[in-house]
């Protein structure tokens, strides 16, 4: 009899890069924000059951070693591990030669950083601490022949006591480090990771200047996340490690350790190739220590993971990474531009100006010369920090200034969508392989006699329910399989996509059979189903775990687990599930590395056109976003004082948009045609950071890079893109088009009338303002109290407000008591005033950007004019309507100039001009900087 098949649903409409790509075991996102999970972690209870992941044996609470004998024994083991770590390091970091000493010093410095105790923060050397160690701690960014010599001697002599003393000298709390290393190794973490990770964790807890005061709780999720991270670390650019670490350990005890862990994993990344040899294995998925669900990776170091620097450089070129390992296509690097006879996309006027400084001088002279240089914008000087660097310097050289600017000048990079990388080819190949295996398996199952009248698919699965002597077969959906935790159990045997591309192994079939196979019939899997007596939640366990689960208390509900029945599943049904889940995961990974566009569908773009693209602009590098904010304090006589200070903020744009660290703008565009000419047609450009800074800090943040001129930089980048790709012009949409797309109103107000009012007690004067459009059409009505009148003046402008001011001031001062019902004050505007929810769109697209383009294009005599684009002409259809745009026509001189000479990174035209006014309007309008209500 034909059975009804439940149709599969789309599995990945919403995609979060790190969650889906690096956390393939985390299927239910809402669990990670649950207060239950928070309480479990606070009470040091392993949340593996709640999260639906396998428990890792050996996890738990780590306590400092108090027993002296145990500590001494631990020092020997730990010292030997450290020696092995150094001896087995890659050749580039070896200590066997003096030439390599610098590399090792830098490598270890990443690990220890300023991980020194307080004695190194003063000027005197502590008692009993070697001079070499002191030099290492105080000058950790410099090579030290003595410390290298000392380490070399330790390794040659196998001096574990010397290494232990070194750790203590540097400020590592050995009594806390050793038990953490032990637990990590117990859970299956390789020694070469456990060793540096243990002192990274301890330093993160202590800051390197005190003993660890608290215990550390290491749970199953942390170890699973660690194994996932190690699986992708070799292929992860260093610039993305901080993001990877933050996301992997978010919410866990390690989540608050921040930069310390990032440094550790950068060191591990640099050393991973040497350790990943045929004798080394990493547990991936499942329980790392017990082998339950583990996939043991044994890869040839030379053929697979041991990618030498030369190969890495070639791969970076193929993937189009910039110097910070950001995929930056289509913004080529300076070298690539030079080889093509082109200049950099953006140039630093400050760097060029610094080349003209005298050979020597003092800080004040240099700063004065720079500030008075025509064309140099104070914003670039401000955010470089050069002004602070030069302050008070009596002697400074031009070379020192140039060196400082090379390391500190603000620069931008971009991420382009769509993009294609080498990883995408690997994932496509893997995807085809998995699809072929899945289809072959489906056909094999379909050909079985018992399935003659049943349509077999990969989203529904046959289970046999065994209750006593009764057996019942049923088909269940993927969702149902996961609701009863069978799906989660199977998930732990699936390798992450990044690992599959290297091993070719999709899942660990033998591990699954070993854990769940039926005695005497290993191709039948047994899942013993337990029900929570309070919540009714079902969980599936192995036969060997039945005794442990019987009457076990559920940590969330307080109920007791009770065995209810057994589910049996043919191994081919399990394979079908795992192949389908693997296909879903690979699709998500493919989407991540190929960078498919996010907002190219209906509702986000105008009809027609082709070759839709998205460009995201961000500050280059791994640091946080620099900001200037107000700092409040008290002076003499407790007088309140306020001053501005520069600091940093860890900004990331909203995940519903692009979720990019340090993003300050993005733009979306298509290719269209106008009178037979190729037009770069902007769909939308915006900056989330203006709104987000206001949300996070209110008025405390007074400035940050590109606050008022982000749209200038975006416009210049589009001009360069157009010049490089054969466009004849760039088209900017009008605000009405964008506002209409997102159902926002743009009201043209031509006059207002104001009705003064008092409360019944004759106090609190306030004013009801009615706004009118053409034809005396009433648009809206607002109320303002006397202390809010500055908002009314700002909204309608000082000139228009002046028609009301005398009457309003008289009313506020004298508060007449006569009947006010028919009293009105009037103001008629010389030109319509734009108000409404779409006002910000008009300020940006109709004022700020066109004004900038008109001024910017003058030196090339490039024409800027109003036009209409026929959407139908873009792709040959008829009558799809027209949209109003501002066109900047690219002249040959303009193309040549922006290609060969580059364009200034910082530039704001005309203080007090329409552009500056537009910039302020853009910054002040909180609703301007959102794509739409659909994505907020």
mmCIF file of C-alpha atoms in Angstrom, residues 582-888:
data_model
loop_
_atom_site.group_PDB
_atom_site.id
_atom_site.type_symbol
_atom_site.label_atom_id
_atom_site.label_comp_id
_atom_site.label_asym_id
_atom_site.label_seq_id
_atom_site.Cartn_x
_atom_site.Cartn_y
_atom_site.Cartn_z
ATOM 1 C CA UNK A 582 25.715 16.073 4.858
ATOM 2 C CA UNK A 583 24.377 17.429 1.575
ATOM 3 C CA UNK A 584 22.549 20.175 3.477
ATOM 4 C CA UNK A 585 25.680 21.079 5.412
ATOM 5 C CA UNK A 586 27.849 21.141 2.279
ATOM 6 C CA UNK A 587 25.334 23.444 0.596
ATOM 7 C CA UNK A 588 25.629 25.812 3.541
ATOM 8 C CA UNK A 589 29.419 25.640 3.499
ATOM 9 C CA UNK A 590 29.370 26.197 -0.259
ATOM 10 C CA UNK A 591 27.191 29.233 0.225
ATOM 11 C CA UNK A 592 29.698 30.564 2.756
ATOM 12 C CA UNK A 593 32.817 30.216 0.639
ATOM 13 C CA UNK A 594 31.227 31.156 -2.662
ATOM 14 C CA UNK A 595 29.600 34.197 -1.108
ATOM 15 C CA UNK A 596 26.221 34.189 -2.786
ATOM 16 C CA UNK A 597 24.402 37.503 -2.748
ATOM 17 C CA UNK A 598 21.932 38.158 0.033
ATOM 18 C CA UNK A 599 19.510 40.823 -1.178
ATOM 19 C CA UNK A 600 19.097 40.243 -4.904
ATOM 20 C CA UNK A 601 15.522 38.959 -4.739
ATOM 21 C CA UNK A 602 12.188 40.732 -5.277
ATOM 22 C CA UNK A 603 11.500 43.438 -2.746
ATOM 23 C CA UNK A 604 15.146 44.494 -2.511
ATOM 24 C CA UNK A 605 15.947 45.481 -6.114
ATOM 25 C CA UNK A 606 14.151 47.077 -9.035
ATOM 26 C CA UNK A 607 13.066 44.832 -11.941
ATOM 27 C CA UNK A 608 15.391 44.137 -14.835
ATOM 28 C CA UNK A 609 19.082 44.581 -15.138
ATOM 29 C CA UNK A 610 21.707 41.856 -14.832
ATOM 30 C CA UNK A 611 24.911 40.890 -13.025
ATOM 31 C CA UNK A 612 23.691 41.867 -9.544
ATOM 32 C CA UNK A 613 26.514 42.454 -7.029
ATOM 33 C CA UNK A 614 27.071 43.464 -3.422
ATOM 34 C CA UNK A 615 30.167 45.173 -1.982
ATOM 35 C CA UNK A 616 30.797 45.425 1.761
ATOM 36 C CA UNK A 617 33.345 47.979 3.010
ATOM 37 C CA UNK A 618 35.229 47.479 6.267
ATOM 38 C CA UNK A 619 38.299 48.715 8.067
ATOM 39 C CA UNK A 620 41.317 46.592 7.226
ATOM 40 C CA UNK A 621 42.897 44.512 9.981
ATOM 41 C CA UNK A 622 41.814 42.632 13.105
ATOM 42 C CA UNK A 623 41.491 45.549 15.543
ATOM 43 C CA UNK A 624 38.292 47.086 16.857
ATOM 44 C CA UNK A 625 36.593 50.137 15.351
ATOM 45 C CA UNK A 626 38.156 53.408 16.563
ATOM 46 C CA UNK A 627 35.751 55.938 18.035
ATOM 47 C CA UNK A 628 35.841 59.267 19.815
ATOM 48 C CA UNK A 629 33.534 59.603 22.781
ATOM 49 C CA UNK A 630 32.820 61.942 25.647
ATOM 50 C CA UNK A 631 34.264 61.170 29.042
ATOM 51 C CA UNK A 632 32.680 62.738 32.086
ATOM 52 C CA UNK A 633 34.469 63.560 35.321
ATOM 53 C CA UNK A 634 34.931 66.143 38.024
ATOM 54 C CA UNK A 635 37.551 68.831 38.433
ATOM 55 C CA UNK A 636 38.460 71.294 41.169
ATOM 56 C CA UNK A 637 35.612 71.981 43.497
ATOM 57 C CA UNK A 638 33.763 68.945 42.145
ATOM 58 C CA UNK A 639 33.023 70.888 39.000
ATOM 59 C CA UNK A 640 31.759 68.639 36.229
ATOM 60 C CA UNK A 641 34.131 68.414 33.285
ATOM 61 C CA UNK A 642 33.772 66.722 29.922
ATOM 62 C CA UNK A 643 36.517 65.772 27.525
ATOM 63 C CA UNK A 644 36.828 63.778 24.350
ATOM 64 C CA UNK A 645 38.943 60.646 24.158
ATOM 65 C CA UNK A 646 39.766 58.160 21.441
ATOM 66 C CA UNK A 647 39.096 54.507 22.150
ATOM 67 C CA UNK A 648 37.843 51.407 20.339
ATOM 68 C CA UNK A 649 34.589 49.513 20.043
ATOM 69 C CA UNK A 650 34.151 45.878 18.837
ATOM 70 C CA UNK A 651 31.659 46.719 16.101
ATOM 71 C CA UNK A 652 29.973 44.227 13.802
ATOM 72 C CA UNK A 653 27.180 45.128 11.390
ATOM 73 C CA UNK A 654 23.782 43.471 12.026
ATOM 74 C CA UNK A 655 23.590 39.777 11.137
ATOM 75 C CA UNK A 656 20.353 40.414 9.229
ATOM 76 C CA UNK A 657 22.438 42.471 6.814
ATOM 77 C CA UNK A 658 26.021 41.239 6.297
ATOM 78 C CA UNK A 659 27.259 40.670 9.861
ATOM 79 C CA UNK A 660 30.771 41.894 9.023
ATOM 80 C CA UNK A 661 33.314 43.019 11.585
ATOM 81 C CA UNK A 662 34.171 46.725 11.278
ATOM 82 C CA UNK A 663 31.829 47.263 8.339
ATOM 83 C CA UNK A 664 31.030 50.914 7.775
ATOM 84 C CA UNK A 665 29.069 50.738 4.499
ATOM 85 C CA UNK A 666 27.804 48.501 1.746
ATOM 86 C CA UNK A 667 26.379 49.008 -1.732
ATOM 87 C CA UNK A 668 24.268 46.888 -4.077
ATOM 88 C CA UNK A 669 24.151 47.401 -7.846
ATOM 89 C CA UNK A 670 23.271 45.961 -11.255
ATOM 90 C CA UNK A 671 24.244 46.509 -14.873
ATOM 91 C CA UNK A 672 21.635 48.354 -16.977
ATOM 92 C CA UNK A 673 21.590 50.093 -20.361
ATOM 93 C CA UNK A 674 20.771 53.704 -21.218
ATOM 94 C CA UNK A 675 20.724 54.851 -24.847
ATOM 95 C CA UNK A 676 22.977 51.960 -25.796
ATOM 96 C CA UNK A 677 25.492 52.773 -23.044
ATOM 97 C CA UNK A 678 26.485 50.527 -20.153
ATOM 98 C CA UNK A 679 25.349 51.899 -16.779
ATOM 99 C CA UNK A 680 26.383 50.820 -13.284
ATOM 100 C CA UNK A 681 22.967 51.187 -11.660
ATOM 101 C CA UNK A 682 22.993 51.440 -7.863
ATOM 102 C CA UNK A 683 20.121 49.670 -6.124
ATOM 103 C CA UNK A 684 20.992 50.934 -2.665
ATOM 104 C CA UNK A 685 23.896 52.058 -0.490
ATOM 105 C CA UNK A 686 23.867 52.408 3.270
ATOM 106 C CA UNK A 687 25.743 52.455 6.549
ATOM 107 C CA UNK A 688 24.487 50.617 9.626
ATOM 108 C CA UNK A 689 27.200 51.912 11.911
ATOM 109 C CA UNK A 690 25.694 55.399 12.327
ATOM 110 C CA UNK A 691 22.498 53.978 13.747
ATOM 111 C CA UNK A 692 24.268 51.290 15.758
ATOM 112 C CA UNK A 693 26.688 53.715 17.415
ATOM 113 C CA UNK A 694 23.730 55.839 18.452
ATOM 114 C CA UNK A 695 21.959 52.788 19.825
ATOM 115 C CA UNK A 696 25.013 51.657 21.799
ATOM 116 C CA UNK A 697 26.284 54.984 23.060
ATOM 117 C CA UNK A 698 23.625 57.638 22.448
ATOM 118 C CA UNK A 699 25.300 61.037 22.137
ATOM 119 C CA UNK A 700 28.474 59.905 23.926
ATOM 120 C CA UNK A 701 30.161 58.953 20.642
ATOM 121 C CA UNK A 702 31.086 62.169 18.899
ATOM 122 C CA UNK A 703 33.044 60.811 15.947
ATOM 123 C CA UNK A 704 34.360 57.721 14.183
ATOM 124 C CA UNK A 705 35.954 57.048 10.782
ATOM 125 C CA UNK A 706 33.658 57.693 7.806
ATOM 126 C CA UNK A 707 30.803 58.886 10.019
ATOM 127 C CA UNK A 708 29.834 61.698 7.665
ATOM 128 C CA UNK A 709 31.532 60.754 4.403
ATOM 129 C CA UNK A 710 30.949 57.014 4.010
ATOM 130 C CA UNK A 711 28.814 57.636 0.910
ATOM 131 C CA UNK A 712 31.665 59.634 -0.659
ATOM 132 C CA UNK A 713 34.020 56.667 -0.334
ATOM 133 C CA UNK A 714 31.363 54.300 -1.712
ATOM 134 C CA UNK A 715 30.700 56.623 -4.657
ATOM 135 C CA UNK A 716 34.413 56.856 -5.469
ATOM 136 C CA UNK A 717 34.756 53.089 -5.301
ATOM 137 C CA UNK A 718 31.850 52.715 -7.727
ATOM 138 C CA UNK A 719 33.472 55.164 -10.123
ATOM 139 C CA UNK A 720 36.680 53.140 -10.047
ATOM 140 C CA UNK A 721 34.757 49.883 -10.473
ATOM 141 C CA UNK A 722 32.931 51.388 -13.436
ATOM 142 C CA UNK A 723 36.205 52.553 -15.002
ATOM 143 C CA UNK A 724 37.790 49.116 -14.562
ATOM 144 C CA UNK A 725 34.819 47.223 -15.998
ATOM 145 C CA UNK A 726 33.834 49.150 -19.106
ATOM 146 C CA UNK A 727 30.899 51.189 -17.781
ATOM 147 C CA UNK A 728 30.017 54.539 -19.314
ATOM 148 C CA UNK A 729 28.262 56.002 -16.297
ATOM 149 C CA UNK A 730 27.045 55.441 -12.750
ATOM 150 C CA UNK A 731 23.364 55.899 -11.834
ATOM 151 C CA UNK A 732 22.198 56.797 -8.307
ATOM 152 C CA UNK A 733 18.496 56.173 -7.567
ATOM 153 C CA UNK A 734 16.304 58.886 -6.134
ATOM 154 C CA UNK A 735 15.153 58.651 -2.534
ATOM 155 C CA UNK A 736 11.556 58.182 -3.668
ATOM 156 C CA UNK A 737 12.491 54.867 -5.338
ATOM 157 C CA UNK A 738 14.105 53.449 -2.199
ATOM 158 C CA UNK A 739 11.395 54.786 0.104
ATOM 159 C CA UNK A 740 8.662 53.329 -2.100
ATOM 160 C CA UNK A 741 10.410 49.951 -2.113
ATOM 161 C CA UNK A 742 10.170 49.797 1.665
ATOM 162 C CA UNK A 743 6.737 51.411 2.007
ATOM 163 C CA UNK A 744 8.139 54.595 3.520
ATOM 164 C CA UNK A 745 6.415 57.977 3.127
ATOM 165 C CA UNK A 746 7.965 61.141 1.731
ATOM 166 C CA UNK A 747 5.837 64.183 2.496
ATOM 167 C CA UNK A 748 6.305 67.574 0.825
ATOM 168 C CA UNK A 749 5.258 70.118 3.444
ATOM 169 C CA UNK A 750 4.504 73.646 2.187
ATOM 170 C CA UNK A 751 3.188 75.265 5.386
ATOM 171 C CA UNK A 752 2.348 74.731 9.053
ATOM 172 C CA UNK A 753 -0.003 76.264 11.545
ATOM 173 C CA UNK A 754 0.580 76.258 15.269
ATOM 174 C CA UNK A 755 -2.120 76.233 17.939
ATOM 175 C CA UNK A 756 -0.902 77.271 21.418
ATOM 176 C CA UNK A 757 -2.374 75.433 24.410
ATOM 177 C CA UNK A 758 -2.226 75.386 28.199
ATOM 178 C CA UNK A 759 -3.151 72.712 30.689
ATOM 179 C CA UNK A 760 -6.302 73.221 32.790
ATOM 180 C CA UNK A 761 -4.134 74.607 35.576
ATOM 181 C CA UNK A 762 -2.798 77.233 33.195
ATOM 182 C CA UNK A 763 0.696 75.742 33.230
ATOM 183 C CA UNK A 764 2.880 73.780 30.845
ATOM 184 C CA UNK A 765 2.432 75.684 27.574
ATOM 185 C CA UNK A 766 2.562 73.410 24.539
ATOM 186 C CA UNK A 767 1.870 73.709 20.830
ATOM 187 C CA UNK A 768 -0.033 71.551 18.342
ATOM 188 C CA UNK A 769 1.608 71.830 14.930
ATOM 189 C CA UNK A 770 -0.342 70.842 11.812
ATOM 190 C CA UNK A 771 1.607 70.166 8.610
ATOM 191 C CA UNK A 772 0.051 70.844 5.179
ATOM 192 C CA UNK A 773 0.981 69.810 1.662
ATOM 193 C CA UNK A 774 -0.080 71.329 -1.635
ATOM 194 C CA UNK A 775 -3.791 72.081 -1.992
ATOM 195 C CA UNK A 776 -4.125 72.602 1.759
ATOM 196 C CA UNK A 777 -3.894 68.817 2.275
ATOM 197 C CA UNK A 778 -3.283 67.964 5.918
ATOM 198 C CA UNK A 779 -0.340 65.588 6.245
ATOM 199 C CA UNK A 780 0.220 65.090 9.947
ATOM 200 C CA UNK A 781 -0.005 66.708 13.377
ATOM 201 C CA UNK A 782 2.532 66.822 16.235
ATOM 202 C CA UNK A 783 2.717 68.331 19.724
ATOM 203 C CA UNK A 784 5.721 70.156 21.192
ATOM 204 C CA UNK A 785 6.186 71.354 24.774
ATOM 205 C CA UNK A 786 8.094 74.603 25.275
ATOM 206 C CA UNK A 787 11.331 72.788 26.104
ATOM 207 C CA UNK A 788 11.024 70.842 22.817
ATOM 208 C CA UNK A 789 10.709 73.846 20.493
ATOM 209 C CA UNK A 790 14.322 73.488 19.418
ATOM 210 C CA UNK A 791 13.281 70.221 17.736
ATOM 211 C CA UNK A 792 10.578 72.047 15.781
ATOM 212 C CA UNK A 793 13.087 74.701 14.702
ATOM 213 C CA UNK A 794 15.543 72.025 13.605
ATOM 214 C CA UNK A 795 12.851 70.153 11.684
ATOM 215 C CA UNK A 796 11.430 73.054 9.668
ATOM 216 C CA UNK A 797 14.568 75.209 9.558
ATOM 217 C CA UNK A 798 15.476 78.479 11.258
ATOM 218 C CA UNK A 799 14.181 80.629 8.407
ATOM 219 C CA UNK A 800 10.716 79.055 8.495
ATOM 220 C CA UNK A 801 10.653 78.998 12.272
ATOM 221 C CA UNK A 802 11.372 82.747 12.389
ATOM 222 C CA UNK A 803 7.797 83.340 11.119
ATOM 223 C CA UNK A 804 6.505 81.688 14.304
ATOM 224 C CA UNK A 805 9.141 82.635 16.853
ATOM 225 C CA UNK A 806 7.808 85.970 18.162
ATOM 226 C CA UNK A 807 4.277 84.659 18.740
ATOM 227 C CA UNK A 808 5.555 81.455 20.362
ATOM 228 C CA UNK A 809 8.001 83.323 22.635
ATOM 229 C CA UNK A 810 5.271 85.773 23.672
ATOM 230 C CA UNK A 811 2.923 82.920 24.538
ATOM 231 C CA UNK A 812 5.535 81.069 26.568
ATOM 232 C CA UNK A 813 6.432 84.249 28.460
ATOM 233 C CA UNK A 814 2.986 85.756 29.114
ATOM 234 C CA UNK A 815 0.660 82.712 28.951
ATOM 235 C CA UNK A 816 -2.516 84.592 27.942
ATOM 236 C CA UNK A 817 -5.689 83.331 29.604
ATOM 237 C CA UNK A 818 -8.198 84.155 26.850
ATOM 238 C CA UNK A 819 -9.851 81.406 24.807
ATOM 239 C CA UNK A 820 -7.138 79.820 22.675
ATOM 240 C CA UNK A 821 -9.423 77.652 20.575
ATOM 241 C CA UNK A 822 -9.186 79.842 17.487
ATOM 242 C CA UNK A 823 -5.636 81.136 17.955
ATOM 243 C CA UNK A 824 -3.211 80.077 15.224
ATOM 244 C CA UNK A 825 0.293 81.053 14.149
ATOM 245 C CA UNK A 826 1.187 80.478 10.485
ATOM 246 C CA UNK A 827 4.350 79.853 8.486
ATOM 247 C CA UNK A 828 4.451 79.435 4.687
ATOM 248 C CA UNK A 829 7.589 77.876 3.224
ATOM 249 C CA UNK A 830 9.497 79.231 0.222
ATOM 250 C CA UNK A 831 10.091 75.684 -0.982
ATOM 251 C CA UNK A 832 8.623 72.332 0.062
ATOM 252 C CA UNK A 833 10.086 70.731 3.170
ATOM 253 C CA UNK A 834 10.688 66.964 3.060
ATOM 254 C CA UNK A 835 9.345 65.032 6.046
ATOM 255 C CA UNK A 836 8.064 61.518 6.682
ATOM 256 C CA UNK A 837 9.626 58.108 7.295
ATOM 257 C CA UNK A 838 11.459 58.323 3.966
ATOM 258 C CA UNK A 839 13.102 61.672 4.694
ATOM 259 C CA UNK A 840 16.487 60.073 5.291
ATOM 260 C CA UNK A 841 16.375 58.445 1.864
ATOM 261 C CA UNK A 842 15.758 61.826 0.237
ATOM 262 C CA UNK A 843 18.531 63.503 2.247
ATOM 263 C CA UNK A 844 21.009 60.865 1.080
ATOM 264 C CA UNK A 845 20.011 60.097 -2.514
ATOM 265 C CA UNK A 846 18.603 63.481 -3.592
ATOM 266 C CA UNK A 847 20.934 65.853 -1.728
ATOM 267 C CA UNK A 848 24.150 64.449 -0.272
ATOM 268 C CA UNK A 849 25.285 62.093 -3.036
ATOM 269 C CA UNK A 850 24.363 64.313 -6.057
ATOM 270 C CA UNK A 851 25.993 67.325 -4.391
ATOM 271 C CA UNK A 852 29.185 65.351 -3.815
ATOM 272 C CA UNK A 853 29.232 64.017 -7.384
ATOM 273 C CA UNK A 854 28.784 67.484 -8.892
ATOM 274 C CA UNK A 855 31.750 68.886 -6.971
ATOM 275 C CA UNK A 856 33.916 65.797 -7.398
ATOM 276 C CA UNK A 857 33.415 65.589 -11.167
ATOM 277 C CA UNK A 858 34.319 69.207 -11.945
ATOM 278 C CA UNK A 859 38.070 68.616 -12.349
ATOM 279 C CA UNK A 860 37.342 66.162 -15.172
ATOM 280 C CA UNK A 861 34.412 68.075 -16.689
ATOM 281 C CA UNK A 862 32.275 64.980 -16.118
ATOM 282 C CA UNK A 863 28.562 65.649 -16.539
ATOM 283 C CA UNK A 864 26.149 65.036 -13.639
ATOM 284 C CA UNK A 865 22.478 65.222 -14.571
ATOM 285 C CA UNK A 866 18.980 63.920 -13.845
ATOM 286 C CA UNK A 867 17.624 61.081 -15.973
ATOM 287 C CA UNK A 868 15.126 58.226 -16.026
ATOM 288 C CA UNK A 869 16.106 54.592 -16.521
ATOM 289 C CA UNK A 870 13.660 52.432 -18.437
ATOM 290 C CA UNK A 871 13.660 49.156 -16.512
ATOM 291 C CA UNK A 872 12.378 47.257 -19.529
ATOM 292 C CA UNK A 873 15.259 48.287 -21.759
ATOM 293 C CA UNK A 874 17.642 46.647 -19.343
ATOM 294 C CA UNK A 875 16.689 43.171 -20.491
ATOM 295 C CA UNK A 876 14.654 43.651 -23.670
ATOM 296 C CA UNK A 877 11.098 43.420 -22.356
ATOM 297 C CA UNK A 878 8.477 46.114 -22.681
ATOM 298 C CA UNK A 879 6.910 48.675 -20.401
ATOM 299 C CA UNK A 880 8.131 47.786 -16.939
ATOM 300 C CA UNK A 881 8.256 51.429 -15.906
ATOM 301 C CA UNK A 882 10.957 53.982 -15.271
ATOM 302 C CA UNK A 883 12.866 55.151 -12.225
ATOM 303 C CA UNK A 884 14.399 58.615 -11.694
ATOM 304 C CA UNK A 885 18.176 58.643 -11.187
ATOM 305 C CA UNK A 886 21.175 60.946 -10.945
ATOM 306 C CA UNK A 887 23.750 60.094 -13.616
ATOM 307 C CA UNK A 888 27.474 60.812 -13.500
#
